[in-house]
Tab-separated table of C-alpha atoms in Angstrom:
chain	number	residue	atom	x	y	z
N	1	MET	CA	59.646	81.408	6.348
N	2	THR	CA	57.272	79.817	8.495
N	3	ILE	CA	59.206	77.233	9.262
N	4	ALA	CA	62.259	78.970	10.108
N	5	CYS	CA	60.749	81.130	12.209
N	6	GLY	CA	58.926	78.621	14.068
N	7	PHE	CA	62.508	76.614	14.503
N	8	SER	CA	64.107	79.757	15.877
N	9	ARG	CA	61.085	80.370	18.410
N	10	PHE	CA	61.288	76.695	19.331
N	11	LEU	CA	64.958	77.054	20.115
N	12	SER	CA	64.461	80.212	22.179
N	13	THR	CA	61.638	79.152	24.297
N	14	THR	CA	61.853	75.317	24.685
N	15	ARG	CA	64.227	73.478	26.916
N	16	VAL	CA	65.281	70.599	24.437
N	17	HIS	CA	66.078	67.001	26.077
N	18	SER	CA	69.815	66.285	25.355
N	19	SER	CA	69.151	62.978	23.430
N	20	THR	CA	66.535	64.990	21.371
N	21	ASN	CA	69.093	67.909	20.345
N	22	ARG	CA	70.890	65.586	18.352
N	23	VAL	CA	68.044	65.135	15.703
N	24	LEU	CA	66.634	69.004	15.619
N	25	SER	CA	69.283	69.420	12.905
N	26	LEU	CA	67.466	66.664	11.012
N	27	TRP	CA	64.047	68.412	10.874
N	28	PHE	CA	64.289	69.962	7.481
N	29	ALA	CA	65.899	66.780	5.898
N	30	SER	CA	63.503	64.312	7.326
N	31	CYS	CA	60.195	66.458	7.846
N	32	PRO	CA	57.185	64.435	6.671
N	33	CYS	CA	55.853	67.972	5.165
N	34	SER	CA	58.345	67.033	2.379
N	35	SER	CA	56.297	63.961	1.288
N	36	ALA	CA	52.969	63.541	0.213
N	37	SER	CA	51.795	63.297	3.745
N	38	ALA	CA	52.363	66.738	4.145
N	39	SER	CA	48.560	67.451	5.274
N	40	ALA	CA	49.469	65.299	8.478
N	41	CYS	CA	52.370	67.288	9.796
N	42	ALA	CA	52.370	70.633	11.636
N	43	SER	CA	54.744	73.570	9.957
N	44	GLU	CA	56.727	73.621	13.125
N	45	PRO	CA	58.983	70.662	14.821
N	46	PRO	CA	57.242	69.184	17.883
N	47	GLU	CA	57.527	70.872	20.965
N	48	ILE	CA	59.018	69.174	23.952
N	49	ALA	CA	58.227	70.813	27.289
N	50	GLY	CA	60.820	70.248	30.081
N	51	ASP	CA	62.806	66.846	30.616
N	52	PRO	CA	60.157	64.347	30.696
N	53	ASP	CA	60.730	60.652	31.714
N	54	THR	CA	61.362	58.142	29.192
N	55	VAL	CA	60.244	54.651	28.560
N	56	ARG	CA	62.818	52.175	26.899
N	57	GLU	CA	61.365	48.936	25.066
N	58	GLY	CA	63.650	47.323	22.837
N	59	ARG	CA	65.720	49.895	20.729
N	60	ALA	CA	62.961	52.408	21.069
N	61	GLU	CA	62.513	55.053	23.765
N	62	ILE	CA	59.445	57.221	24.263
N	63	PHE	CA	58.385	60.054	26.502
N	64	ALA	CA	56.041	58.669	29.337
N	65	ASP	CA	52.722	60.429	29.155
N	66	LYS	CA	51.925	60.776	32.782
N	67	SER	CA	48.516	62.555	32.047
N	68	ASN	CA	47.494	59.309	30.107
N	69	SER	CA	46.127	61.469	27.314
N	70	VAL	CA	47.885	58.930	24.828
N	71	PHE	CA	47.134	55.250	25.400
N	72	PHE	CA	50.144	52.792	26.179
N	73	ASN	CA	50.045	49.605	27.442
N	74	LYS	CA	53.497	48.271	28.809
N	75	ALA	CA	51.967	44.802	29.196
N	76	GLN	CA	51.668	44.851	25.439
N	77	VAL	CA	55.359	44.201	25.283
N	78	ASN	CA	54.724	40.484	24.521
N	79	ASN	CA	52.562	41.503	21.679
N	80	ARG	CA	55.079	43.902	20.258
N	81	ASP	CA	58.011	41.609	20.394
N	82	LEU	CA	56.225	38.796	18.697
N	83	SER	CA	54.899	41.285	16.097
N	84	ILE	CA	58.679	42.101	15.597
N	85	ALA	CA	59.532	38.338	15.252
N	86	VAL	CA	57.124	37.437	12.876
N	87	LEU	CA	57.752	40.764	10.887
N	88	ARG	CA	61.475	39.718	10.543
N	89	TRP	CA	60.787	36.460	9.277
N	90	PHE	CA	58.124	37.705	6.559
N	91	VAL	CA	60.640	40.105	5.304
N	92	LEU	CA	63.018	37.246	4.696
N	93	LYS	CA	60.268	35.029	3.474
N	94	ARG	CA	58.962	37.698	0.928
N	95	GLN	CA	62.248	37.909	-0.697
N	96	GLU	CA	62.827	34.096	-0.936
N	97	GLU	CA	59.504	33.887	-2.892
N	98	HIS	CA	60.549	36.867	-4.853
N	99	ASP	CA	63.471	35.251	-6.073
N	100	ALA	CA	61.905	31.849	-6.734
N	101	GLN	CA	59.475	33.616	-8.645
N	102	LEU	CA	61.972	35.698	-10.721
N	103	LYS	CA	64.087	32.489	-11.048
N	104	GLY	CA	60.960	30.506	-12.616
N	105	ARG	CA	60.425	33.466	-15.021
N	106	ARG	CA	63.745	33.530	-16.202
N	107	ALA	CA	63.573	29.843	-17.018
N	108	ASP	CA	61.023	30.822	-19.587
N	109	ILE	CA	63.642	33.276	-21.380
N	110	PRO	CA	65.983	31.682	-23.980
N	111	PRO	CA	69.666	31.489	-22.340
N	112	GLU	CA	71.020	33.593	-25.106
N	113	GLN	CA	68.971	36.615	-23.788
N	114	HIS	CA	70.564	35.919	-20.121
N	115	ALA	CA	73.828	37.503	-20.789
N	116	ASP	CA	74.446	40.450	-18.898
N	117	GLY	CA	75.482	43.845	-20.713
N	118	LEU	CA	73.481	43.110	-23.490
N	119	ASP	CA	71.517	45.844	-25.100
N	120	PRO	CA	67.750	45.755	-24.003
N	121	ALA	CA	66.631	46.586	-27.346
N	122	THR	CA	68.340	43.278	-28.806
N	123	THR	CA	67.437	41.096	-25.751
N	124	GLY	CA	63.535	41.666	-25.884
N	125	SER	CA	61.119	43.130	-23.659
N	126	GLU	CA	60.635	40.259	-21.465
N	127	ASP	CA	64.300	40.276	-20.137
N	128	THR	CA	64.066	44.148	-19.940
N	129	ALA	CA	61.129	43.642	-17.612
N	130	LEU	CA	62.825	41.009	-15.400
N	131	ARG	CA	65.771	43.360	-14.910
N	132	LYS	CA	63.505	45.849	-13.615
N	133	GLU	CA	61.791	43.409	-11.305
N	134	SER	CA	64.921	42.081	-10.110
N	135	SER	CA	65.234	44.264	-6.962
N	136	LEU	CA	62.380	44.090	-4.499
N	137	LYS	CA	61.206	47.018	-3.083
N	138	ALA	CA	61.384	47.362	0.993
N	139	PRO	CA	58.191	46.396	2.466
N	140	LYS	CA	55.742	49.302	3.157
N	141	VAL	CA	54.299	49.202	6.645
N	142	LEU	CA	50.944	50.685	8.086
N	143	GLU	CA	50.434	50.878	11.649
N	144	ALA	CA	46.803	51.822	11.474
N	145	LEU	CA	46.203	52.941	15.114
N	146	ALA	CA	49.653	54.436	16.221
N	147	ALA	CA	49.078	56.337	19.709
N	148	SER	CA	52.418	57.074	20.962
N	149	GLY	CA	54.028	55.373	17.999
N	150	LEU	CA	55.980	53.172	19.814
N	151	ARG	CA	55.149	50.040	17.787
N	152	ALA	CA	55.934	51.919	14.467
N	153	ILE	CA	59.510	53.419	16.054
N	154	ARG	CA	60.442	49.844	17.138
N	155	TYR	CA	59.550	48.270	13.476
N	156	ALA	CA	61.906	50.840	11.839
N	157	LEU	CA	64.666	50.156	14.355
N	158	GLU	CA	64.631	46.637	14.769
N	159	VAL	CA	63.517	44.877	11.778
N	160	ASP	CA	66.135	45.035	8.948
N	161	GLY	CA	65.029	45.770	5.549
N	162	ILE	CA	61.916	47.647	6.352
N	163	GLY	CA	60.791	50.442	4.155
N	164	GLU	CA	58.415	53.367	5.175
N	165	VAL	CA	56.292	53.181	8.212
N	166	ILE	CA	53.010	55.114	8.503
N	167	ALA	CA	52.042	55.764	11.799
N	168	LEU	CA	48.191	56.315	11.606
N	169	ASP	CA	45.950	57.979	14.249
N	170	ASN	CA	42.995	60.221	14.161
N	171	ASN	CA	43.651	62.018	17.639
N	172	GLU	CA	45.645	65.050	17.338
N	173	VAL	CA	47.361	64.779	20.697
N	174	ALA	CA	48.223	61.201	19.766
N	175	ILE	CA	49.807	62.524	16.347
N	176	GLU	CA	51.766	65.466	18.286
N	177	SER	CA	53.245	62.586	20.945
N	178	CYS	CA	53.948	60.540	18.045
N	179	LYS	CA	56.079	63.166	16.247
N	180	ARG	CA	58.106	63.602	19.473
N	181	ASN	CA	58.714	60.207	19.835
N	182	ILE	CA	60.116	59.882	16.417
N	183	TYR	CA	62.515	62.477	16.529
N	184	HIS	CA	63.775	61.473	19.782
N	185	ASN	CA	64.812	58.389	18.322
N	186	GLY	CA	67.396	59.941	15.851
N	187	ILE	CA	67.686	59.864	12.152
N	188	LEU	CA	66.797	55.924	11.152
N	189	ALA	CA	63.243	56.466	13.138
N	190	SER	CA	62.665	60.289	11.586
N	191	SER	CA	63.948	58.761	8.176
N	192	LYS	CA	61.402	55.801	7.994
N	193	VAL	CA	58.200	56.715	10.287
N	194	VAL	CA	55.748	59.252	8.793
N	195	PRO	CA	53.104	60.315	11.390
N	196	HIS	CA	49.885	61.004	9.770
N	197	LEU	CA	46.356	62.183	11.182
N	198	ALA	CA	43.500	60.529	9.436
N	199	ASP	CA	40.681	58.005	10.204
N	200	ALA	CA	42.045	54.561	9.814
N	201	ARG	CA	39.079	53.255	7.947
N	202	ILE	CA	38.914	55.962	5.358
N	203	TYR	CA	42.672	55.807	5.008
N	204	MET	CA	42.849	52.248	4.180
N	205	LEU	CA	40.022	52.429	2.050
N	206	THR	CA	41.845	55.065	-0.009
N	207	HIS	CA	45.009	52.973	-0.532
N	208	PRO	CA	43.942	49.766	-1.724
N	209	LYS	CA	46.722	46.924	-2.148
N	210	GLU	CA	49.177	49.516	-1.195
N	211	PHE	CA	50.819	48.149	2.138
N	212	ASP	CA	52.907	44.916	2.542
N	213	VAL	CA	52.082	44.976	6.222
N	214	VAL	CA	49.134	46.206	8.142
N	215	ASP	CA	48.887	46.210	11.877
N	216	LEU	CA	45.593	46.671	13.736
N	217	ASP	CA	45.916	46.777	17.287
N	218	PRO	CA	42.896	48.581	18.611
N	219	TYR	CA	41.582	49.042	22.235
N	220	GLY	CA	38.829	46.446	22.009
N	221	SER	CA	37.306	44.958	18.923
N	222	PRO	CA	38.919	45.133	15.291
N	223	ALA	CA	35.647	44.458	13.768
N	224	ALA	CA	34.956	48.069	12.295
N	225	PHE	CA	38.382	48.269	10.701
N	226	LEU	CA	38.361	44.784	8.767
N	227	ASP	CA	36.924	45.472	5.683
N	228	SER	CA	39.185	48.246	4.679
N	229	ALA	CA	42.097	46.570	6.240
N	230	VAL	CA	41.635	43.563	3.832
N	231	GLN	CA	41.697	45.846	1.011
N	232	CYS	CA	44.644	47.883	1.954
N	233	VAL	CA	46.973	44.778	2.193
N	234	ALA	CA	49.083	43.997	-1.146
N	235	ASP	CA	48.776	40.596	-2.569
N	236	GLY	CA	51.073	38.303	-0.503
N	237	GLY	CA	51.196	41.028	2.260
N	238	ILE	CA	50.631	40.199	5.864
N	239	LEU	CA	48.024	41.646	8.265
N	240	MET	CA	48.401	41.361	11.977
N	241	CYS	CA	45.424	41.830	14.010
N	242	SER	CA	44.695	41.948	17.796
N	243	ALA	CA	41.285	41.905	19.774
N	244	THR	CA	40.878	42.491	23.352
N	245	ASP	CA	37.322	42.133	23.623
N	246	MET	CA	37.650	38.676	25.124
N	247	ALA	CA	34.416	38.760	27.309
N	248	VAL	CA	32.656	39.295	23.870
N	249	LEU	CA	34.623	36.527	21.809
N	250	ALA	CA	34.589	34.065	24.584
N	251	GLY	CA	31.009	33.719	25.003
N	252	GLY	CA	30.135	36.271	27.764
N	253	ASN	CA	28.047	38.248	25.245
N	254	ALA	CA	27.105	36.073	22.512
N	255	GLU	CA	24.607	38.345	20.879
N	256	VAL	CA	27.270	41.176	20.873
N	257	CYS	CA	29.564	38.432	19.150
N	258	PHE	CA	27.396	37.784	16.397
N	259	SER	CA	26.601	41.571	15.773
N	260	LYS	CA	30.243	42.259	15.344
N	261	TYR	CA	31.813	39.289	14.226
N	262	GLY	CA	28.967	37.405	12.657
N	263	SER	CA	29.453	34.297	14.743
N	264	TYR	CA	27.919	32.702	17.905
N	265	PRO	CA	30.565	31.714	20.441
N	266	VAL	CA	30.219	28.760	22.543
N	267	ARG	CA	31.286	28.597	26.066
N	268	GLY	CA	33.375	25.603	26.147
N	269	LYS	CA	36.796	25.016	27.775
N	270	TYR	CA	37.942	25.520	24.178
N	271	ARG	CA	36.991	29.221	24.323
N	272	HIS	CA	39.892	31.024	23.826
N	273	GLU	CA	40.786	29.057	20.679
N	274	MET	CA	37.076	29.509	19.493
N	275	ALA	CA	37.778	33.324	19.629
N	276	LEU	CA	40.745	33.118	17.444
N	277	ARG	CA	38.772	30.848	14.950
N	278	ILE	CA	35.644	33.298	15.118
N	279	LEU	CA	38.078	36.311	14.270
N	280	LEU	CA	39.805	34.391	11.229
N	281	ALA	CA	36.167	33.377	10.164
N	282	CYS	CA	35.282	37.145	10.377
N	283	MET	CA	38.283	38.359	8.236
N	284	GLU	CA	37.808	35.826	5.939
N	285	SER	CA	34.202	36.779	5.240
N	286	HIS	CA	35.262	40.376	4.797
N	287	ALA	CA	38.237	39.232	2.262
N	288	ILE	CA	35.994	37.135	0.272
N	289	ARG	CA	33.661	39.992	-0.753
N	290	HIS	CA	36.654	41.561	-2.567
N	291	LYS	CA	37.652	38.389	-4.267
N	292	ARG	CA	40.492	37.921	-1.765
N	293	TYR	CA	41.440	35.103	0.980
N	294	ILE	CA	43.271	34.803	3.951
N	295	VAL	CA	46.227	32.206	5.040
N	296	PRO	CA	47.013	31.931	8.708
N	297	VAL	CA	50.595	31.708	9.708
N	298	ILE	CA	50.451	32.356	13.568
N	299	SER	CA	47.128	32.817	15.646
N	300	VAL	CA	47.883	33.137	19.304
N	301	HIS	CA	46.060	33.666	22.577
N	302	MET	CA	48.164	35.826	25.148
N	303	ASP	CA	47.385	37.480	28.472
N	304	PHE	CA	44.110	39.095	28.126
N	305	TYR	CA	43.861	39.215	24.132
N	306	ILE	CA	43.965	37.408	20.941
N	307	ARG	CA	46.776	38.258	17.992
N	308	VAL	CA	46.433	36.665	14.371
N	309	PHE	CA	48.968	36.963	11.526
N	310	VAL	CA	47.299	36.183	8.120
N	311	ARG	CA	48.708	36.653	4.758
N	312	ILE	CA	46.293	37.925	2.366
N	313	PHE	CA	45.851	36.901	-1.636
N	314	THR	CA	43.644	37.690	-4.409
N	315	SER	CA	41.885	34.845	-6.474
N	316	ALA	CA	38.586	34.622	-7.661
N	317	SER	CA	38.328	31.047	-7.932
N	318	THR	CA	39.993	30.292	-4.885
N	319	VAL	CA	37.353	32.297	-2.720
N	320	LYS	CA	34.771	29.673	-3.884
N	321	SER	CA	36.365	27.102	-1.769
N	322	SER	CA	35.607	29.155	1.303
N	323	PRO	CA	32.660	27.311	2.707
N	324	LEU	CA	34.841	24.273	3.326
N	325	LYS	CA	36.976	26.600	5.716
N	326	PHE	CA	33.887	27.358	7.909
N	327	SER	CA	31.867	25.173	10.431
N	328	HIS	CA	29.281	25.105	12.870
N	329	VAL	CA	29.821	24.048	16.240
N	330	TYR	CA	27.387	21.472	18.102
N	331	GLN	CA	28.090	21.412	21.999
N	332	CYS	CA	26.268	19.141	24.300
N	333	VAL	CA	25.149	20.997	26.978
N	334	GLY	CA	25.319	17.709	29.613
N	335	CYS	CA	28.637	16.393	28.885
N	336	ASN	CA	30.260	19.143	26.763
N	337	SER	CA	31.014	16.781	23.955
N	338	PHE	CA	31.507	18.813	20.628
N	339	HIS	CA	31.220	17.993	17.030
N	340	LEU	CA	31.795	20.350	14.024
N	341	GLN	CA	30.313	20.142	10.575
N	342	ASN	CA	31.399	21.915	7.588
N	343	VAL	CA	29.304	24.905	5.962
N	344	GLY	CA	29.950	23.457	2.531
N	345	ARG	CA	30.835	20.027	0.875
N	346	ILE	CA	32.405	18.952	-2.175
N	347	ASN	CA	30.338	16.736	-4.694
N	348	SER	CA	32.706	13.879	-5.733
N	349	LYS	CA	30.949	13.432	-8.946
N	350	ASP	CA	31.515	16.907	-10.158
N	351	LYS	CA	34.942	17.470	-11.430
N	352	ARG	CA	34.986	21.206	-10.878
N	353	ASN	CA	35.097	20.781	-7.082
N	354	ILE	CA	32.665	23.645	-6.711
N	355	PRO	CA	31.519	23.367	-2.994
N	356	LEU	CA	27.764	22.892	-2.269
N	357	PRO	CA	25.788	23.659	0.819
N	358	ASN	CA	26.077	20.792	3.344
N	359	PHE	CA	23.403	18.149	4.465
N	360	CYS	CA	21.550	18.433	7.530
N	361	PRO	CA	23.421	18.402	10.889
N	362	THR	CA	25.625	15.319	11.670
N	363	VAL	CA	24.415	15.207	15.237
N	364	PRO	CA	21.305	13.773	16.333
N	365	GLN	CA	18.474	15.659	18.604
N	366	GLU	CA	20.150	14.177	21.745
N	367	CYS	CA	23.514	13.316	22.653
N	368	SER	CA	24.489	9.682	22.266
N	369	GLU	CA	26.749	9.641	24.996
N	370	CYS	CA	24.606	11.470	27.805
N	371	GLY	CA	21.398	11.880	26.284
N	372	GLY	CA	21.565	15.882	26.704
N	373	LYS	CA	20.770	18.548	24.030
N	374	PHE	CA	23.008	20.538	21.775
N	375	VAL	CA	23.675	24.059	21.447
N	376	MET	CA	25.209	25.280	18.042
N	377	GLY	CA	27.732	28.036	17.718
N	378	GLY	CA	29.577	29.664	14.675
N	379	PRO	CA	30.382	29.576	11.913
N	380	ILE	CA	34.022	29.419	13.026
N	381	TRP	CA	37.182	28.995	10.923
N	382	SER	CA	38.036	25.238	10.891
N	383	ASP	CA	40.933	25.196	8.704
N	384	PRO	CA	44.509	24.977	10.304
N	385	ILE	CA	45.260	28.536	12.246
N	386	HIS	CA	48.906	27.990	12.448
N	387	ASP	CA	51.641	27.271	9.368
N	388	ARG	CA	54.179	24.934	11.473
N	389	ASP	CA	57.049	25.945	8.843
N	390	TRP	CA	56.504	29.798	9.924
N	391	ALA	CA	56.262	28.947	13.703
N	392	THR	CA	59.227	26.743	13.651
N	393	SER	CA	61.376	28.891	11.507
N	394	ILE	CA	60.401	32.057	13.637
N	395	LEU	CA	61.056	30.184	16.783
N	396	SER	CA	64.841	29.418	15.648
N	397	ASN	CA	65.186	32.983	14.820
N	398	ILE	CA	63.994	34.133	18.052
N	399	ARG	CA	66.313	31.662	19.960
N	400	ALA	CA	69.401	32.704	17.931
N	401	THR	CA	68.558	36.297	18.952
N	402	SER	CA	67.285	35.997	22.381
N	403	GLY	CA	68.725	39.116	23.678
N	404	LEU	CA	66.952	41.419	21.347
N	405	TYR	CA	63.379	40.344	22.972
N	406	GLU	CA	62.387	41.384	26.366
N	407	ALA	CA	59.463	38.994	26.112
N	408	TYR	CA	61.905	36.244	24.912
N	409	ALA	CA	60.452	33.646	27.555
N	410	LYS	CA	57.255	34.390	26.959
N	411	ILE	CA	56.982	34.666	23.027
N	412	SER	CA	59.498	31.475	22.631
N	413	ALA	CA	57.064	29.495	25.064
N	414	ILE	CA	53.887	30.245	22.981
N	415	LEU	CA	55.562	29.292	19.587
N	416	THR	CA	57.041	26.182	20.906
N	417	SER	CA	53.668	25.095	21.902
N	418	VAL	CA	52.129	26.430	18.539
N	419	SER	CA	54.738	24.594	16.662
N	420	GLU	CA	53.855	21.299	18.364
N	421	GLU	CA	49.983	21.681	17.978
N	422	LEU	CA	47.991	19.673	15.534
N	423	PRO	CA	47.017	21.598	12.469
N	424	ASN	CA	43.959	19.705	11.746
N	425	ALA	CA	42.344	19.457	14.986
N	426	PRO	CA	39.962	22.165	15.317
N	427	LEU	CA	39.193	23.138	19.335
N	428	PHE	CA	40.193	20.774	22.234
N	429	VAL	CA	38.935	18.978	25.345
N	430	SER	CA	40.110	19.222	28.662
N	431	LEU	CA	41.033	16.133	30.456
N	432	HIS	CA	40.105	17.903	33.902
N	433	SER	CA	36.464	18.574	32.634
N	434	ILE	CA	35.981	15.142	31.285
N	435	CYS	CA	36.992	13.554	34.673
N	436	ALA	CA	34.596	16.334	36.608
N	437	THR	CA	31.775	15.077	34.195
N	438	LEU	CA	32.485	11.288	35.250
N	439	LYS	CA	33.518	12.190	38.885
N	440	CYS	CA	36.580	10.128	38.485
N	441	THR	CA	40.377	10.251	39.537
N	442	ASN	CA	42.463	11.722	36.789
N	443	PRO	CA	44.556	9.798	34.696
N	444	THR	CA	48.170	11.306	34.058
N	445	MET	CA	48.574	13.386	30.616
N	446	VAL	CA	51.179	10.956	29.384
N	447	MET	CA	48.798	8.180	30.008
N	448	PHE	CA	45.919	9.601	28.086
N	449	HIS	CA	48.177	10.664	25.182
N	450	SER	CA	49.497	6.983	25.214
N	451	ALA	CA	45.733	5.517	24.991
N	452	ILE	CA	44.905	8.097	22.096
N	453	ARG	CA	47.890	7.076	20.193
N	454	ASN	CA	47.462	3.381	20.667
N	455	ALA	CA	43.746	3.745	19.238
N	456	GLY	CA	45.347	4.985	15.980
N	457	TYR	CA	44.828	8.636	16.392
N	458	GLN	CA	46.937	12.000	16.898
N	459	ILE	CA	47.174	14.043	20.179
N	460	SER	CA	48.999	17.203	20.970
N	461	GLY	CA	48.828	20.094	23.593
N	462	SER	CA	47.556	23.605	22.752
N	463	HIS	CA	49.178	26.923	23.451
N	464	ALA	CA	45.796	28.355	24.685
N	465	ASP	CA	45.412	25.922	27.674
N	466	PRO	CA	47.804	23.904	29.621
N	467	LEU	CA	45.237	21.274	30.097
N	468	ALA	CA	43.848	21.114	26.908
N	469	LEU	CA	43.941	17.900	24.454
N	470	LYS	CA	43.932	18.389	20.640
N	471	THR	CA	42.991	15.365	18.901
N	472	ASP	CA	41.432	14.022	15.836
N	473	ALA	CA	39.856	11.237	17.790
N	474	PRO	CA	36.023	11.567	17.683
N	475	MET	CA	34.389	11.943	21.061
N	476	SER	CA	33.227	8.206	21.196
N	477	VAL	CA	36.794	7.271	21.196
N	478	ILE	CA	37.853	9.854	24.082
N	479	TRP	CA	34.613	8.626	26.189
N	480	ASP	CA	35.517	4.855	25.568
N	481	ILE	CA	39.034	5.505	26.784
N	482	MET	CA	37.720	6.906	30.034
N	483	ARG	CA	35.049	3.944	30.527
N	484	CYS	CA	37.946	1.737	30.565
N	485	TRP	CA	39.773	3.791	32.985
N	486	VAL	CA	37.028	3.929	35.178
N	487	LYS	CA	36.577	0.177	35.141
N	488	LEU	CA	40.583	0.049	36.532
N	489	HIS	CA	39.597	3.086	38.963
N	490	PRO	CA	35.984	2.741	39.922
N	491	VAL	CA	33.794	5.734	41.041
N	492	LYS	CA	31.268	6.169	43.914
N	493	SER	CA	27.951	5.345	43.011
N	494	GLN	CA	25.958	8.447	41.242
N	495	PRO	CA	22.287	9.362	40.607
N	496	GLU	CA	21.383	7.720	37.226
N	497	ASN	CA	20.323	10.706	35.861
N	498	LEU	CA	23.635	12.657	35.704
N	499	PRO	CA	25.488	12.987	32.335
N	500	GLY	CA	28.415	11.087	33.880
N	501	SER	CA	26.234	7.963	35.020
N	502	ARG	CA	24.688	7.752	31.458
N	503	ILE	CA	28.300	7.688	29.896
N	504	LEU	CA	29.418	5.041	32.321
N	505	SER	CA	26.403	2.709	31.766
N	506	GLN	CA	27.253	2.185	28.301
N	507	GLU	CA	29.912	-0.371	27.470
N	508	PRO	CA	32.880	0.756	25.676
N	509	GLN	CA	33.328	-0.529	22.024
N	510	LEU	CA	36.959	0.436	22.081
N	511	GLN	CA	39.240	-1.481	24.651
N	512	THR	CA	42.358	0.125	26.113
N	513	SER	CA	44.858	-1.132	28.557
């Protein structure tokens, strides 16, 4: 046979790495050719030339590619560790939801039909169906852009209860590297990870609602993959997506951002959070075309990229409320004050609660604080970008198993900040930026937080910026607090035409002490 001949030729001509030799005997048992993905596999086991160096991360070990023909970014260990932490919690949450749903269905069946061991013919078809549904299948994972396969291998080795992991790539060199790495990691990786050579967009379009988890981690923008990705995720499944084109999302190339994501960025201090909200808005806009919608659970800016984790559901009625989740941003070019306005509104007289187009802009032609013009950005996602319960639970799990994460310090710090953020306060202001506008000394963060709370509003920090102030207080309240601060800490005289001078020329309506 071709495989047998290839195997004997492989043993006679190739010096096998010692840790790989353990799994060569498993080739016939675990070869992906025995599955539906036969077209993706060569008829021979992957060749391993010489004794190459390896890279270890978590429980996985892959061969180092010194030629750089297969992309591998060591700095993304933060990304991979966070993804594993979220995926572990998703597996547990998915089981909880399944058990609760099953319990609710059983409540509708008469008690006499719940007895074990009864003949299905006498207990009714509903109870028979429940018995079949009582065992939840292990979640199926798609890594759409696998490259070396490190992420897929780590999912298989480190996430308990995970099912089949499809490692997809359209580069033959990457797939061959992925195969070598899979077999190098033993029987568990070989039995779960299936390498497949295909275009991710076509593959996802031809496998609708098949995967419980879809991971998109492209080099650059994920925009080209989003429409097929939102169709590929099963109901209640999770889509994990990264974007590294921060120059575009953060406002460096506004026209490119609009062409890719359908939104204009604003170059404010909150640009990294706005990048998250632009990506979420783009994902939602793709999902609603297919009567689906997203529910963000974790959305973070880390290092040089952003990473979002969203669950996807199907509901033709729910997607009608999507306009209420989008907002335009108006930012003053003088004092950087910003205001948000929803794209849609609810007519209180209509009991159907169907969103209607919103009224004219809520901001005047000129800023009421400094007289500057407004620049408009968006639309962006203005609903919460995190689920606090998820963030808190994931953080607890990470702390309980800190030794399993190489990037523990980084991801635990980010999730701590995420769990403390205000959920209904889109974007943020920067205390240093405000003081720079007024050319005054800085109050401490504690003092400013206290002033906001004494005024009856909420305030928190942001994981995206250590100097951020997320608050539900309007900009007029923030400037009034600063006017009171300047009265106690006077500034030098300034030209009257500066934004700071115009702001300080007004008397505060709110008095603070």
